[in-house]
Short mmCIF file of C-alpha atoms in Angstrom, two decimals:
data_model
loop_
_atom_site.label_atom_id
_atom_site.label_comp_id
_atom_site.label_asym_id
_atom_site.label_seq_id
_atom_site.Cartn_x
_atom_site.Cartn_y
_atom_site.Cartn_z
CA UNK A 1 -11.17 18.78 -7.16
CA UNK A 2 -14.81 19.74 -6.96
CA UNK A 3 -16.49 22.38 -5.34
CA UNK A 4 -18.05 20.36 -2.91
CA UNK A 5 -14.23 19.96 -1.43
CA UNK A 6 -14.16 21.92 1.54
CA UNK A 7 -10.66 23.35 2.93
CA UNK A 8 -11.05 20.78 5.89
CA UNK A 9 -11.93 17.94 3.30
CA UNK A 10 -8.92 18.80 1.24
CA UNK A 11 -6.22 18.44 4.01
CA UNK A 12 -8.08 15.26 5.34
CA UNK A 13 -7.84 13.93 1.64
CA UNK A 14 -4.17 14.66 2.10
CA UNK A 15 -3.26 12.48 5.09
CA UNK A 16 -5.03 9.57 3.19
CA UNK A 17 -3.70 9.64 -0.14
CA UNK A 18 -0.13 9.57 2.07
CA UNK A 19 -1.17 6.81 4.09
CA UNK A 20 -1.95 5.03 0.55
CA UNK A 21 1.41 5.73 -0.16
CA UNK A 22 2.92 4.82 3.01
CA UNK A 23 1.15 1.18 3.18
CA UNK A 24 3.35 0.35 -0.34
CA UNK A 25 6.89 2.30 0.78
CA UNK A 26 9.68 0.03 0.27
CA UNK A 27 8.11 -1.87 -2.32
CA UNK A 28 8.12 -1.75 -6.18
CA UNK A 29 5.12 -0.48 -7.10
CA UNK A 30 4.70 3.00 -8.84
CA UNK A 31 2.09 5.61 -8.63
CA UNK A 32 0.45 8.47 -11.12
CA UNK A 33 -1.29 11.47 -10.16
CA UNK A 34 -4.55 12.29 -12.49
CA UNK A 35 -6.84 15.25 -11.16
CA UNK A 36 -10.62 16.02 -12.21
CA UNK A 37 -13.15 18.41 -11.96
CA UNK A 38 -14.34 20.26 -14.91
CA UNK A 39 -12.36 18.58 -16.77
CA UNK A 40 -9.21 16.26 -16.31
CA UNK A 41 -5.28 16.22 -16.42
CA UNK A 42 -2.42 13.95 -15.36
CA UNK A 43 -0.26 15.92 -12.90
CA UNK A 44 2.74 13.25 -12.16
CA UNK A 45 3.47 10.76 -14.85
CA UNK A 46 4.52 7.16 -13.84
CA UNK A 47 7.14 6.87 -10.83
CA UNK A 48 8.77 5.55 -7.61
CA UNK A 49 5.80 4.90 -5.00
CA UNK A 50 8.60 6.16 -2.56
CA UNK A 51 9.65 9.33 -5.01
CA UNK A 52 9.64 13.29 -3.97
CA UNK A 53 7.50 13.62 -7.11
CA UNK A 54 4.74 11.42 -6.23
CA UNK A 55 4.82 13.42 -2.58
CA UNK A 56 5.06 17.03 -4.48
CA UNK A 57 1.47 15.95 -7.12
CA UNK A 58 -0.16 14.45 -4.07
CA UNK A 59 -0.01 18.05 -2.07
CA UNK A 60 -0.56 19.47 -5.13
CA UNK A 61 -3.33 18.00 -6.16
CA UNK A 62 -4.85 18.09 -2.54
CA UNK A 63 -4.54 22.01 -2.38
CA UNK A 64 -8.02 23.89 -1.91
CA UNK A 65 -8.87 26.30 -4.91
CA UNK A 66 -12.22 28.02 -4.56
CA UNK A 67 -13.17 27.62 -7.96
CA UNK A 68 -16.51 26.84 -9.05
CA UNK A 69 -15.93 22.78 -10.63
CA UNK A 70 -17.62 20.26 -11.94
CA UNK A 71 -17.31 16.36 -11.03
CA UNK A 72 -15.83 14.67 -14.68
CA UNK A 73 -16.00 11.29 -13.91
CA UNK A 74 -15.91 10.53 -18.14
CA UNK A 75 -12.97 13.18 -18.89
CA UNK A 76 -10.99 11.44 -15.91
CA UNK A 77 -11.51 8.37 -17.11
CA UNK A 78 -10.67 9.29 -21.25
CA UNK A 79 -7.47 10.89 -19.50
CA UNK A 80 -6.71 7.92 -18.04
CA UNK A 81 -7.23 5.36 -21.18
CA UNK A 82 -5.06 7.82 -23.14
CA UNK A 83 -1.95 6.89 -21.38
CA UNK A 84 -2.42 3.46 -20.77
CA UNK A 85 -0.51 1.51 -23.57
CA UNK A 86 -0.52 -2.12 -23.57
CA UNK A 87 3.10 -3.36 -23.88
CA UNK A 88 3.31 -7.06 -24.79
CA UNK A 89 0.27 -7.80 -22.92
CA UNK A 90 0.52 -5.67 -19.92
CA UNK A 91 -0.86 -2.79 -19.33
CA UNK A 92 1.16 0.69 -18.32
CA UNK A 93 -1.94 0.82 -14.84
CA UNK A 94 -2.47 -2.28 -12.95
CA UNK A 95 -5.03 -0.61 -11.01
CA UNK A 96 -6.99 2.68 -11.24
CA UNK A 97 -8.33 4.45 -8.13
CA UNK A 98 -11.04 6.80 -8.79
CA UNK A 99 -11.56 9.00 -5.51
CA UNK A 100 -14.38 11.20 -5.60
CA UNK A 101 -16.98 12.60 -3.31
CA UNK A 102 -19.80 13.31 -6.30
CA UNK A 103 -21.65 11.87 -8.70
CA UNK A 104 -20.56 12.91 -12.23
CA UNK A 105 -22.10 15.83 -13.55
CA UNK A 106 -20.75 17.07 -16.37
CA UNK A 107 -18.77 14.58 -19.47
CA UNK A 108 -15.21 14.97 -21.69
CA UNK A 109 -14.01 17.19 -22.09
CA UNK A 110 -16.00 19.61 -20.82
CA UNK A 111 -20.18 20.39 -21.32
CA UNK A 112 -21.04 24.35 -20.67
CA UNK A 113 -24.37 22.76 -20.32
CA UNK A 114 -24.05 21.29 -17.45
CA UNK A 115 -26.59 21.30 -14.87
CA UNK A 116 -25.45 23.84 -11.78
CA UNK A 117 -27.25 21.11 -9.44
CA UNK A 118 -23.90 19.47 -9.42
CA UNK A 119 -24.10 17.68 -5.87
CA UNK A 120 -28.06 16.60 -6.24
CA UNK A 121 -30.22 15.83 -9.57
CA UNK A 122 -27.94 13.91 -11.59
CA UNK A 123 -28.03 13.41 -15.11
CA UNK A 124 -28.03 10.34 -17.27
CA UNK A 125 -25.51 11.09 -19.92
CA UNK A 126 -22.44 11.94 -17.68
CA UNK A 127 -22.69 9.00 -16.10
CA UNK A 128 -23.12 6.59 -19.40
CA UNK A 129 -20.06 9.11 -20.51
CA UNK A 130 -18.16 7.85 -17.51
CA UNK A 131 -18.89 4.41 -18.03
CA UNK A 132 -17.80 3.81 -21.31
CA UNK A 133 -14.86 5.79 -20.71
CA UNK A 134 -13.73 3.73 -17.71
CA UNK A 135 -14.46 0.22 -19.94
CA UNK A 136 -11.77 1.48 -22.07
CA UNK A 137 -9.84 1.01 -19.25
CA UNK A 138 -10.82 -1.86 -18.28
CA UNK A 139 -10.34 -3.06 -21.82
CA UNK A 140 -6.84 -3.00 -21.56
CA UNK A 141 -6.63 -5.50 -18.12
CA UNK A 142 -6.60 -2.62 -15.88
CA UNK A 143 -9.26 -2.85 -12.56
CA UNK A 144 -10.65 0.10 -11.56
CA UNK A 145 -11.58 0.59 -8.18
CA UNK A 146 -13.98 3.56 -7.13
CA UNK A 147 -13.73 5.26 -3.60
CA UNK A 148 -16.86 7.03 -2.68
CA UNK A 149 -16.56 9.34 -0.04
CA UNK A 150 -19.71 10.34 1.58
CA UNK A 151 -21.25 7.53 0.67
CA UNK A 152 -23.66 4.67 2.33
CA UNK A 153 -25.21 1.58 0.21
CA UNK A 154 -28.89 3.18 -0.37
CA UNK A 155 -28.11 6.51 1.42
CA UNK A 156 -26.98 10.02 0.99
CA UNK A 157 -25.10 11.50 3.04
CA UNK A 158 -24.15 14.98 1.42
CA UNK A 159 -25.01 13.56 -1.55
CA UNK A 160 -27.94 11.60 -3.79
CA UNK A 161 -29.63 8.67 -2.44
CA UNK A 162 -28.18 5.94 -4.29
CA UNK A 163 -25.00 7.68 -5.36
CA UNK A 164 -23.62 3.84 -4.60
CA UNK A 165 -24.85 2.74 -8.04
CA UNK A 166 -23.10 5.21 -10.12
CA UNK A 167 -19.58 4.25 -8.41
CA UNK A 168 -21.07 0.38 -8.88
CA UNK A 169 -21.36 1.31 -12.63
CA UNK A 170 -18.01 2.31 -13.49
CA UNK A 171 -16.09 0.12 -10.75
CA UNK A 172 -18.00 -3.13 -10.63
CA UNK A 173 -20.63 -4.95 -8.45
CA UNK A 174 -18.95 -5.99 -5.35
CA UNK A 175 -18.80 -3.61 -2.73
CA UNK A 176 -15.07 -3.59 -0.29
CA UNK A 177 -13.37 -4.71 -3.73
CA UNK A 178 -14.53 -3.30 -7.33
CA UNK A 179 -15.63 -0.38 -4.93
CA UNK A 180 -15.66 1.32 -1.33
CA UNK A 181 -17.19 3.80 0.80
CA UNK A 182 -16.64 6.10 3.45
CA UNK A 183 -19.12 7.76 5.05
CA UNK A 184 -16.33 10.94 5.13
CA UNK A 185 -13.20 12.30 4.69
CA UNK A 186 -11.60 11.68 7.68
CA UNK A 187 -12.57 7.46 7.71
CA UNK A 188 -10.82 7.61 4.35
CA UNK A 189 -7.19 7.04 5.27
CA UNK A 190 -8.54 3.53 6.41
CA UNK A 191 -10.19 2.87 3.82
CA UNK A 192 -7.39 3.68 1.53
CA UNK A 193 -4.93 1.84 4.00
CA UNK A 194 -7.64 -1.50 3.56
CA UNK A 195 -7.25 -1.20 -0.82
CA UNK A 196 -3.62 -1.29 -0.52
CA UNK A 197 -4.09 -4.17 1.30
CA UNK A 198 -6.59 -6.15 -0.78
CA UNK A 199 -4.68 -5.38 -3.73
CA UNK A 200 -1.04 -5.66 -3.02
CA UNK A 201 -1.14 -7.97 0.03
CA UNK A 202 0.34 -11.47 0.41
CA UNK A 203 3.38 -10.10 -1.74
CA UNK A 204 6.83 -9.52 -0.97
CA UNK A 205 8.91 -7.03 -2.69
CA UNK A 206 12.82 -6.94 -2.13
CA UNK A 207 15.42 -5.02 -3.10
CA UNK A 208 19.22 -5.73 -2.82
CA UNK A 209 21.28 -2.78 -2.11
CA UNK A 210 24.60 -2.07 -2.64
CA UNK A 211 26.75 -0.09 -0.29
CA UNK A 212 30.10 1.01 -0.12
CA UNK A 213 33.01 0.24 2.23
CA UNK A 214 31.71 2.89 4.30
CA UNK A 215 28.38 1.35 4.92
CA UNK A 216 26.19 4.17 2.48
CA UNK A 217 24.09 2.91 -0.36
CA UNK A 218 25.94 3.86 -3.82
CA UNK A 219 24.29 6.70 -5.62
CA UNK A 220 23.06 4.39 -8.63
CA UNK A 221 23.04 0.55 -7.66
CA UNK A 222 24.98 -1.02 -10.24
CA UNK A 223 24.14 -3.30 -12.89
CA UNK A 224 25.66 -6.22 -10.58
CA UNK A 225 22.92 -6.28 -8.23
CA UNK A 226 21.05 -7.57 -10.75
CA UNK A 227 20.86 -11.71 -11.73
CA UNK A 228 21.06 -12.40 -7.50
CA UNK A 229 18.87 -15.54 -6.15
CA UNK A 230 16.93 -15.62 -2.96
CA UNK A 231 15.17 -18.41 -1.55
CA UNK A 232 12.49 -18.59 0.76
CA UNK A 233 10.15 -20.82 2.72
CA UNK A 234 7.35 -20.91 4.96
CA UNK A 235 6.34 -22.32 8.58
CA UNK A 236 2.53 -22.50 6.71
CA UNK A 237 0.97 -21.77 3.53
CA UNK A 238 2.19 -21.88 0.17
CA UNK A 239 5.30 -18.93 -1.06
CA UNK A 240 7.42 -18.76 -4.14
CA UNK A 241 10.14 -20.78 -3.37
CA UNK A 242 12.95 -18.57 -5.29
CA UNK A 243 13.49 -14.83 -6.58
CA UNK A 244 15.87 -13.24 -8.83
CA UNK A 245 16.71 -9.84 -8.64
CA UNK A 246 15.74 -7.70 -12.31
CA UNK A 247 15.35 -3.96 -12.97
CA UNK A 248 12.07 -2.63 -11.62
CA UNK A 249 10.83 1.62 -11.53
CA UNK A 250 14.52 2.01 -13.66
CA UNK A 251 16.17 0.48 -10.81
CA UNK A 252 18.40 -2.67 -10.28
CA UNK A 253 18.14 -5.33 -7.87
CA UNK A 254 14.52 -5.60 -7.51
CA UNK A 255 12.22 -8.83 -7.00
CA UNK A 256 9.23 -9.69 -5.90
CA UNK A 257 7.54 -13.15 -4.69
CA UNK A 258 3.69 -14.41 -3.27
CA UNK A 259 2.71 -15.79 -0.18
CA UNK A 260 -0.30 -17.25 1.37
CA UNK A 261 -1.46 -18.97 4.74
CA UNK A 262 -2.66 -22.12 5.07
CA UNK A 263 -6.46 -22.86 6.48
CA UNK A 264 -7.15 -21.14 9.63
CA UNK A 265 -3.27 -19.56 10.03
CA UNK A 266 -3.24 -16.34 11.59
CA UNK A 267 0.99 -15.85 10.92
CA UNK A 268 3.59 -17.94 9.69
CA UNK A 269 7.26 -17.84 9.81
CA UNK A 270 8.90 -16.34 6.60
CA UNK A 271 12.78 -17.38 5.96
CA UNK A 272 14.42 -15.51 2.84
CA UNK A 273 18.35 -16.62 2.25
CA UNK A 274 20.55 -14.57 -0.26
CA UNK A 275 22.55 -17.10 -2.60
CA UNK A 276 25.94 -15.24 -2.24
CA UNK A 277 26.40 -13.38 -5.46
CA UNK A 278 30.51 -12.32 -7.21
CA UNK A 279 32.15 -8.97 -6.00
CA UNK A 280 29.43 -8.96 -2.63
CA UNK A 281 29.32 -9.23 0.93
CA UNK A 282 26.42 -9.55 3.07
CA UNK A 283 25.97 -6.39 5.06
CA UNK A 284 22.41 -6.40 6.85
CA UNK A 285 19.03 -7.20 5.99
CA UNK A 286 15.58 -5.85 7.17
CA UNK A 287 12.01 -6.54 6.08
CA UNK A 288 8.90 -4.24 7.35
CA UNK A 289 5.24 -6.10 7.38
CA UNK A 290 2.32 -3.44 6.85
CA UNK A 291 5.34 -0.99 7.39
CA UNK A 292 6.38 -2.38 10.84
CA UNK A 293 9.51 -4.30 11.16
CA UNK A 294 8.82 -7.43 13.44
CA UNK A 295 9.92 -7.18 16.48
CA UNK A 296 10.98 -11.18 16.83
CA UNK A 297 12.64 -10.85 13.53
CA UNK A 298 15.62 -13.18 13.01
CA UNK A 299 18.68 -12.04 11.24
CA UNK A 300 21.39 -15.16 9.96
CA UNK A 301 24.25 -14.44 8.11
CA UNK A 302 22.93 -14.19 5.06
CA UNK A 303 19.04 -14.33 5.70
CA UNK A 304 16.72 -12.63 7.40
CA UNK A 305 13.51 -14.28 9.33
CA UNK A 306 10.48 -12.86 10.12
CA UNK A 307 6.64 -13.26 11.07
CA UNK A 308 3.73 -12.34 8.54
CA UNK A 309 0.19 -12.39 8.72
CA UNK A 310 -1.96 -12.71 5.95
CA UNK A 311 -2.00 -10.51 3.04
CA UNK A 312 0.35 -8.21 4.84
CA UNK A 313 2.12 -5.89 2.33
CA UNK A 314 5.94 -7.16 2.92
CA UNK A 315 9.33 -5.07 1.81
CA UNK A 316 12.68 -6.02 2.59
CA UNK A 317 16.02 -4.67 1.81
CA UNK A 318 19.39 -6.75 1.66
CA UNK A 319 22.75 -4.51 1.95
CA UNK A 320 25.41 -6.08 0.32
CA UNK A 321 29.30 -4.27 0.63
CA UNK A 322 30.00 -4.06 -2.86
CA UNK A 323 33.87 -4.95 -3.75
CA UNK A 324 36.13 -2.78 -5.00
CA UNK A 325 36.86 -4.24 -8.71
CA UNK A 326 40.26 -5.18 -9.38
CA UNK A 327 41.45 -5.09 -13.18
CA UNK A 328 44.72 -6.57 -14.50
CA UNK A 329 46.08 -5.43 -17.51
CA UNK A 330 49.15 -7.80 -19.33
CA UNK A 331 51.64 -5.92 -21.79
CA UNK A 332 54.37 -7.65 -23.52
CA UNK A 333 57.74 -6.28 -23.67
CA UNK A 334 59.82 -8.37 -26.40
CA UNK A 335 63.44 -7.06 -26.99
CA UNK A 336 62.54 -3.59 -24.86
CA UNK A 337 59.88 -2.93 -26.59
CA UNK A 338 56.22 -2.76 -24.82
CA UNK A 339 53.31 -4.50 -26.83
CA UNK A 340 49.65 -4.16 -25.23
CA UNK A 341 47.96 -7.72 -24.63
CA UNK A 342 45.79 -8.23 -27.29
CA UNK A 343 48.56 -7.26 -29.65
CA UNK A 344 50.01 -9.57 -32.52
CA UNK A 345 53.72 -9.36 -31.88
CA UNK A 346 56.54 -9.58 -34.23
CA UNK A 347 56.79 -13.15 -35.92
CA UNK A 348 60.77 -13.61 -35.08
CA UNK A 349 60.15 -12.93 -30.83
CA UNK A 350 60.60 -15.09 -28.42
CA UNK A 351 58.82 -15.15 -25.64
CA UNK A 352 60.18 -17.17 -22.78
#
């Protein structure tokens, strides 16, 4: 949220934060909204990828404000590191996206020193700032992936020549995967489209949802769509053979499995089969590749069979009709009187 972000920019950097989004709907990942100029602050904790919430921070955080700013690489970064507790191993970020169009100029939280050359000369110490900040990070087995916008290898283009190295220092070394560039604003829905794909590709996420008699997904899906087994195969490649459906983003029925191609494939045929779970009744099942559903997509009656090319980003959904559940309850009625089931009765009855 610099002041090098023009109106223009800002609306441009819009559309490709939502095609980020868009590339992982229907899946289980989650997303976080962290802003940055002066200084730094997490606008939309942890949530659905496919949430209102995440939309709302993303326009949000995309809105033009006129104010003078900063680029805070380090207090983005510390902001970051703060929130991202390691939980029996894992960390709360998988991956960290650091969008910017600047080199840092300024370091946490905030300097009133800084230089007001904030989109030429830059200065050492914001920059080491920003790079031990974003270890911490990395400390934790979180990747962090810098987008440069405005950027060329060597070049400047609205910016410093070399501005490449900076990202290089806080991302990593290799270019078009510990960082990326784009010469603007309006390549960067590509280029954001192309991470979501490097990172999350070659995975399938599924969810089984239950609906009523009526067809419509329940309002919560019950604790029942959890514990379900899928199993898959391939026409090529290598894919994880079975899935079991688990709470994922505070929601049941999720699951998630890996795929790859074997040498020289350019698609292979993707069968996933529902093992027929109590109280359920297969309903319908769809799965989107890259956000497309396949148009020779094959649907059995309890599968569903499609065609994926590599590293695609794959979600599926299986509707099941969820059974109505039928409880009996036994009382005992021993010389007209009524005892509940679980009752001890009177040691003289007979019960015949």
């Amino acid at each position: 949220q610099s002041t090098s972000v023009s109106s223009s920019e800002m609306t441009q950097f819009r559309t490709a934060l939502n095609s980020f989004v868009e590339a992982l709907s229907g899946t289980s990942s989650k997303g976080a909204v962290y802003t940055f100029g002066t200084t730094a602050a997490r606008t939309q904790e942890l949530t659905s990828i496919d949430s209102s919430a995440l939309a709302s921070a993303i326009t949000s955080a995309t809105t033009y404000n006129s104010t003078t700013k900063y680029t805070n690489w380090d207090a983005a970064f510390r902001t970051v590191a703060q929130d991202n507790v390691v939980t029996g191993g894992v960390p709360t970020y998988d991956l960290v996206l650091l969008l910017t169009d600047g080199d840092p100029t300024t370091f946490a939280p905030s300097n009133p020193a800084a230089t007001t050359n904030f989109n030429g000369t830059v200065r050492f110490q914001p920059n080491a700032e920003a790079i031990f900040s974003a270890n911490t990070v990395k400390s934790a087995g979180t990747k962090v992936v810098g987008v440069g916008v405005g950027m060329v290898v060597g070049v400047g283009v609205g910016m410093s020549t070399n501005s490449d190295l900076n990202l290089k220092a806080v991302s990593g070394p290799n270019i078009n995967s510990d960082y990326f560039l784009s010469t603007n604003f309006a390549g960067l829905s590509a280029k954001l489209k192309e991470i979501a794909t490097i990172n999350c590709g070659g995975k399938i996420s599924l969810q089984k949802v239950a609906v009523d008699q009526a067809g419509n997904p329940l309002a919560v899906n019950p604790v029942e769509s959890n514990g379900i087994g899928f199993t898959l195969s391939t026409s090529s490649g290598t894919i994880t053979p079975t899935m079991t459906t688990g709470v994922a983003n505070n929601q049941n029925g999720w699951a998630e499995a890996a795929y790859t191609l074997g040498n020289g494939a350019t698609s292979t045929i993707i069968t996933i089969t529902e093992v027929p779970g109590p109280r359920f009744d297969f309903k319908r099942a769809v799965c989107r590749v890259n956000n497309v559903i396949p148009a020779d997509a094959i649907q059995g009656p309890n599968s569903y069979t499609f065609k994926a090319t590599p590293g695609a980003i794959v979600a599926c959904g299986f509707e099941n009709t969820l059974r109505p559940a039928v409880t009996v309850t036994k009382n005992w009625v021993v010389n007209g009187v009524s005892y509940a089931g679980t009752a001890s009765l009177p040691s003289n009855s007979i019960v015949g």
